[in-house]
XYZ file of C-alpha atoms in Angstrom:
404
model
C 88.759 114.368 117.148
C 87.552 111.820 114.625
C 88.605 111.952 110.953
C 86.567 109.573 108.786
C 85.368 109.366 105.184
C 82.377 107.496 103.773
C 83.319 104.904 101.184
C 79.749 103.865 100.423
C 76.590 103.130 102.391
C 77.481 101.500 105.732
C 81.228 101.483 104.949
C 83.715 104.040 106.288
C 87.432 104.757 106.036
C 88.770 105.010 109.600
C 92.502 105.111 108.893
C 95.158 107.756 109.356
C 97.892 109.645 107.513
C 101.530 109.706 108.496
C 103.907 112.552 107.613
C 106.295 111.909 110.514
C 107.746 108.649 109.225
C 110.808 109.268 107.066
C 111.569 105.703 105.980
C 108.892 103.142 105.197
C 110.029 99.746 106.504
C 113.037 101.785 107.711
C 114.475 101.753 104.174
C 112.261 103.539 101.605
C 112.010 107.359 101.788
C 108.442 108.678 101.845
C 108.765 112.470 101.514
C 105.025 112.779 100.766
C 103.973 110.535 103.624
C 101.806 107.442 103.593
C 98.285 106.504 104.606
C 97.305 103.567 106.774
C 93.867 102.431 105.682
C 91.340 100.665 107.866
C 87.638 100.260 107.093
C 84.599 99.925 109.355
C 81.353 98.304 108.194
C 78.221 99.110 110.190
C 75.743 96.279 109.646
C 73.785 94.165 112.123
C 77.302 93.315 113.223
C 80.031 95.942 113.133
C 83.126 94.811 111.271
C 86.601 96.361 111.232
C 88.781 95.413 108.272
C 92.406 95.568 109.438
C 94.035 97.973 111.867
C 96.866 100.443 111.274
C 100.394 101.243 112.367
C 100.989 101.762 116.069
C 102.150 105.333 115.497
C 98.626 106.335 114.387
C 96.614 104.086 116.682
C 95.041 106.964 118.616
C 93.398 108.297 115.456
C 92.049 104.845 114.601
C 90.523 104.451 118.056
C 88.882 107.879 117.933
C 87.431 107.132 114.505
C 85.999 103.780 115.555
C 84.608 105.175 118.809
C 82.843 107.984 116.927
C 81.149 105.672 114.424
C 80.197 102.968 116.908
C 78.715 105.606 119.233
C 78.851 103.356 122.279
C 78.036 100.088 120.506
C 80.462 97.166 120.619
C 82.794 96.115 117.830
C 81.682 92.640 116.841
C 84.176 91.394 114.251
C 87.776 92.175 113.318
C 88.918 90.858 109.926
C 92.691 90.772 109.489
C 93.683 90.476 105.829
C 97.380 91.192 106.398
C 99.322 90.952 109.641
C 102.387 93.059 108.795
C 102.947 95.556 111.638
C 102.088 98.673 109.623
C 98.564 97.183 109.546
C 98.448 94.787 112.481
C 100.336 96.640 115.184
C 97.205 98.218 116.694
C 95.531 94.832 117.122
C 96.184 94.634 120.868
C 94.611 98.044 121.518
C 91.455 96.966 119.666
C 91.288 93.774 121.725
C 91.693 95.661 125.002
C 88.892 98.102 124.195
C 86.548 95.573 122.598
C 87.101 92.376 124.619
C 84.215 90.492 122.962
C 85.359 91.105 119.408
C 85.656 88.043 117.182
C 88.853 87.808 115.095
C 88.656 86.446 111.552
C 91.826 85.619 109.657
C 93.969 82.871 108.135
C 95.860 80.108 109.925
C 99.236 81.710 109.208
C 97.965 85.107 110.293
C 97.015 83.759 113.716
C 100.483 82.240 113.956
C 102.000 85.669 113.277
C 99.743 87.337 115.843
C 101.130 85.015 118.492
C 104.683 85.552 117.251
C 104.246 89.309 117.649
C 103.034 88.698 121.197
C 99.373 89.617 120.817
C 96.958 88.044 123.304
C 94.465 86.680 120.788
C 93.651 83.314 122.339
C 91.325 84.840 124.912
C 89.047 85.862 122.027
C 86.899 83.879 119.631
C 89.055 83.059 116.614
C 87.582 82.171 113.234
C 90.048 80.658 110.800
C 89.026 81.112 107.163
C 90.362 79.862 103.866
C 89.778 80.343 100.153
C 86.074 80.444 99.286
C 84.715 80.697 102.839
C 81.930 83.232 103.387
C 80.505 85.157 106.342
C 77.294 87.135 106.687
C 77.112 90.185 108.976
C 73.463 91.068 108.299
C 72.822 92.672 104.933
C 76.435 92.165 103.905
C 78.041 88.872 102.925
C 81.771 88.598 102.306
C 83.901 85.934 100.702
C 87.548 85.333 101.482
C 90.191 84.916 98.785
C 93.674 83.599 99.548
C 96.530 85.865 98.405
C 99.686 84.166 99.711
C 102.946 86.067 99.141
C 101.190 89.268 98.115
C 103.448 89.987 99.788
C 103.456 87.950 103.033
C 102.458 84.271 103.256
C 99.404 84.876 105.456
C 97.721 87.466 103.240
C 94.161 87.252 101.997
C 91.697 89.660 100.441
C 88.028 89.996 101.324
C 85.216 90.736 98.876
C 81.882 92.166 100.010
C 79.388 90.694 97.560
C 76.710 93.122 98.749
C 78.392 96.472 98.036
C 81.185 95.335 95.705
C 84.037 96.413 97.984
C 87.268 94.457 97.569
C 89.497 94.802 100.634
C 92.735 94.150 98.783
C 95.344 94.215 101.582
C 98.679 95.487 100.198
C 97.640 94.920 96.575
C 96.862 98.133 94.656
C 98.463 100.276 97.355
C 100.645 103.353 97.078
C 102.899 105.669 99.008
C 101.678 109.284 99.626
C 99.378 110.403 102.419
C 95.741 110.942 101.460
C 95.454 114.250 103.347
C 91.673 114.484 103.310
C 91.145 112.915 99.926
C 90.131 109.269 99.667
C 89.194 108.247 96.133
C 91.315 107.870 93.004
C 89.108 110.386 91.185
C 89.806 113.007 93.853
C 93.465 113.156 92.806
C 95.307 113.372 89.490
C 96.675 109.879 89.813
C 98.550 109.676 86.523
C 100.284 112.993 87.156
C 100.886 113.005 90.899
C 100.645 109.424 92.161
C 101.737 106.885 89.565
C 105.460 107.229 90.351
C 104.907 106.566 94.046
C 102.449 103.757 93.316
C 105.048 102.134 91.081
C 107.784 102.656 93.657
C 105.560 101.081 96.306
C 104.722 98.051 94.184
C 108.159 97.396 92.731
C 110.044 97.652 96.019
C 107.487 96.075 98.348
C 105.699 93.510 96.188
C 107.864 93.369 93.057
C 109.560 90.065 93.806
C 106.236 88.248 93.833
C 104.999 88.774 90.274
C 103.687 85.214 89.818
C 101.686 85.455 93.052
C 100.251 88.820 91.972
C 99.338 87.270 88.623
C 97.467 84.528 90.480
C 95.513 87.145 92.443
C 94.753 89.151 89.285
C 93.311 86.026 87.672
C 91.043 85.526 90.679
C 89.991 89.180 90.564
C 89.191 88.878 86.858
C 86.490 86.377 87.721
C 84.607 88.959 89.818
C 85.688 92.129 88.019
C 82.163 92.896 86.868
C 81.061 92.828 90.523
C 83.823 95.005 91.983
C 82.698 98.561 92.692
C 85.453 99.655 95.095
C 89.053 98.536 95.566
C 90.045 99.311 99.141
C 93.811 98.871 99.687
C 95.699 99.280 102.936
C 97.713 102.237 101.596
C 96.723 104.933 99.127
C 93.419 105.872 97.524
C 90.266 103.799 97.254
C 89.522 103.033 93.614
C 85.957 103.483 92.406
C 86.641 104.137 88.712
C 89.195 103.529 85.951
C 89.938 99.974 87.077
C 91.355 99.206 83.631
C 94.137 101.760 84.120
C 95.132 100.266 87.464
C 94.951 96.660 86.294
C 97.035 97.463 83.204
C 99.813 98.821 85.420
C 99.706 95.743 87.628
C 99.742 93.509 84.567
C 102.965 95.150 83.358
C 104.631 95.197 86.762
C 103.730 91.633 87.743
C 104.854 90.173 84.391
C 108.048 92.273 84.409
C 107.154 93.859 81.078
C 108.238 97.496 80.568
C 105.598 100.200 80.677
C 107.487 102.508 78.321
C 109.924 102.210 75.473
C 112.445 104.427 77.166
C 116.120 104.611 78.126
C 117.455 104.926 81.658
C 121.127 105.788 82.051
C 122.459 104.990 85.527
C 126.024 106.103 86.192
C 128.542 105.560 88.981
C 131.169 108.290 88.868
C 133.846 109.187 91.404
C 135.222 112.420 89.908
C 132.751 113.274 87.156
C 134.347 111.540 84.157
C 131.898 108.650 83.912
C 129.102 111.147 84.523
C 130.336 113.189 81.555
C 130.239 110.080 79.366
C 126.673 109.343 80.484
C 125.604 112.866 79.594
C 127.360 112.651 76.224
C 125.499 109.415 75.481
C 122.176 111.005 76.446
C 122.902 113.874 74.046
C 123.814 111.484 71.218
C 120.579 109.595 71.801
C 118.600 112.834 71.618
C 120.355 113.671 68.331
C 119.028 110.365 67.027
C 115.467 111.133 68.160
C 115.550 109.185 71.412
C 114.312 111.741 73.928
C 112.389 109.451 76.279
C 115.545 109.250 78.374
C 116.326 109.707 82.053
C 119.754 109.946 83.697
C 120.470 109.040 87.324
C 123.509 109.181 89.578
C 123.472 105.870 91.421
C 125.230 107.457 94.403
C 122.679 110.249 94.880
C 119.430 108.500 93.947
C 117.753 106.202 96.418
C 117.724 102.645 95.155
C 113.931 102.455 95.547
C 113.612 105.191 92.920
C 116.091 103.411 90.665
C 114.157 100.153 90.958
C 110.872 101.910 90.215
C 112.291 103.443 87.046
C 113.934 100.156 86.060
C 110.536 98.473 86.145
C 109.142 101.299 83.985
C 111.671 101.470 81.135
C 112.689 98.988 78.451
C 116.399 99.849 78.122
C 118.983 100.492 80.846
C 122.537 101.757 80.386
C 124.902 100.870 83.223
C 127.870 103.241 83.300
C 130.337 102.372 86.050
C 133.841 103.168 87.070
C 136.009 100.256 88.236
C 136.543 100.328 92.001
C 138.960 98.036 93.854
C 139.030 95.916 90.686
C 135.255 95.493 90.937
C 131.968 97.173 90.203
C 131.467 100.459 92.019
C 129.810 99.407 95.318
C 126.614 101.447 94.954
C 126.146 100.199 91.391
C 126.624 96.653 92.648
C 123.984 97.243 95.327
C 121.581 98.434 92.627
C 122.216 95.249 90.640
C 121.649 93.163 93.755
C 118.287 94.854 94.299
C 117.315 94.005 90.719
C 118.099 90.386 91.499
C 116.248 90.439 94.815
C 113.134 91.878 93.147
C 113.211 89.373 90.289
C 113.525 91.960 87.505
C 113.369 90.412 84.029
C 112.907 91.180 80.337
C 115.097 94.252 79.925
C 117.795 95.297 77.452
C 121.078 96.621 78.824
C 124.041 98.509 77.449
C 127.351 98.963 79.228
C 129.760 101.865 79.693
C 132.898 101.020 81.672
C 135.702 103.158 83.016
C 139.021 102.478 84.699
C 142.351 104.295 84.917
C 144.638 101.261 85.041
C 142.400 98.161 85.200
C 139.063 98.561 83.432
C 137.080 95.576 84.700
C 133.633 96.918 85.583
C 132.137 96.168 82.173
C 133.018 92.472 82.207
C 131.799 92.138 85.770
C 128.480 93.862 85.056
C 128.029 91.696 81.966
C 128.682 88.581 84.027
C 126.153 89.665 86.656
C 123.479 90.318 84.036
C 124.134 87.003 82.304
C 124.410 84.807 85.380
C 122.392 86.435 88.163
C 119.347 87.883 86.362
C 116.686 86.311 84.170
C 115.768 86.967 80.550
C 118.123 89.915 80.050
C 119.626 91.081 76.753
C 122.973 92.880 76.670
C 123.856 94.824 73.532
C 127.213 93.902 71.998
C 128.383 97.492 71.636
C 130.254 98.691 74.707
C 131.914 102.013 75.459
C 135.224 101.529 77.300
C 137.022 104.507 78.822
C 140.495 104.989 80.235
C 139.951 107.652 82.905
C 137.790 109.961 80.747
C 135.995 110.299 77.420
C 138.212 111.621 74.623
C 137.521 112.527 70.994
C 139.022 109.252 69.802
C 136.028 107.521 71.394
C 133.476 109.464 69.318
C 132.872 106.541 66.950
C 132.339 104.110 69.839
C 129.940 106.563 71.468
C 127.984 106.886 68.233
C 127.949 103.127 67.726
C 126.519 102.601 71.211
C 123.872 105.280 70.694
C 122.953 103.747 67.315
C 122.650 100.281 68.850
C 120.359 101.537 71.616
C 118.229 103.584 69.212
C 117.917 100.733 66.716
C 116.959 98.236 69.405
C 114.502 100.678 70.963
C 112.745 101.193 67.635
C 112.323 97.506 66.804
């Protein structure tokens, strides 16, 4: 049975929703599922914009078959060849043997690498600024390398104002019947998963996203729909979405807020983290979140780290080093190019308290444009009353810096 939604005249969503997949890219939990978006344009030529993940291919084929109603598929535009979008390519080629494939040079290279039999079809290689006309609709192609793969492009329909944005402006969460951003409460229910998607999937490539945003700015007055490959289609409130992407891609915090991340083996470092959170609240700093690094998936930690301005790292010393899960979190910050944050340090150790110096060294030498507050809380096994002044001093330093 088909399951389609109309985007606008002649343009249809023909994708699918996935609630069976537990780990996106086999690493990021998606408890609310994910959508795979594909779009079909019915003009003098029929045009499919991207395919979807193999796991949902049957739904895609049923949707296309319903809309084409026995007519051939003329053109397949591939904006992004990652398998969650390109894996159904072979099935489309088998069923529509005369379809013409339009994509970038590097995308065709990837198709062959994945073993798809594309060379028996007409291949049209496009680059920045090229255009194609399908009848009433004319599209232009815009290069988007490293957003977030090197072959990526976006396609803009100058007739209806639809921007097929590949992985840009995407989000976790299955659509479940809804399609448009104004059919959901995005700021309440979706922004966290949209941020988690961007920061963990695309976050490393801020400069490349900035380059794409600058290109989009030149046609912003013409864009009527933003059609990503995951998540809702945007047809309103573009300013809200672009503001988020501006913050994320320039590594500027969204909120003046404090995130306390603790690594605790037996609860003593956790107790210190909670005591610090309480001290901060006493001083009027209530925009605070506290996370156990061992029980919070690193994708959630990264998402929150991109959101907040101040991060407290509270770690026990383990084998004379940083607690392993805390170290992994720091390594993910490095991998995703996080910048422009202020850190404070809480360290603990029963006989060799080294975690603070090691975390400081990592922040200074491995990350970019980070500030570390001078005040540090050092514990020997647990927090005692004789550390009250140090705890207050750290809370004061964070509060003062936050309020600058």
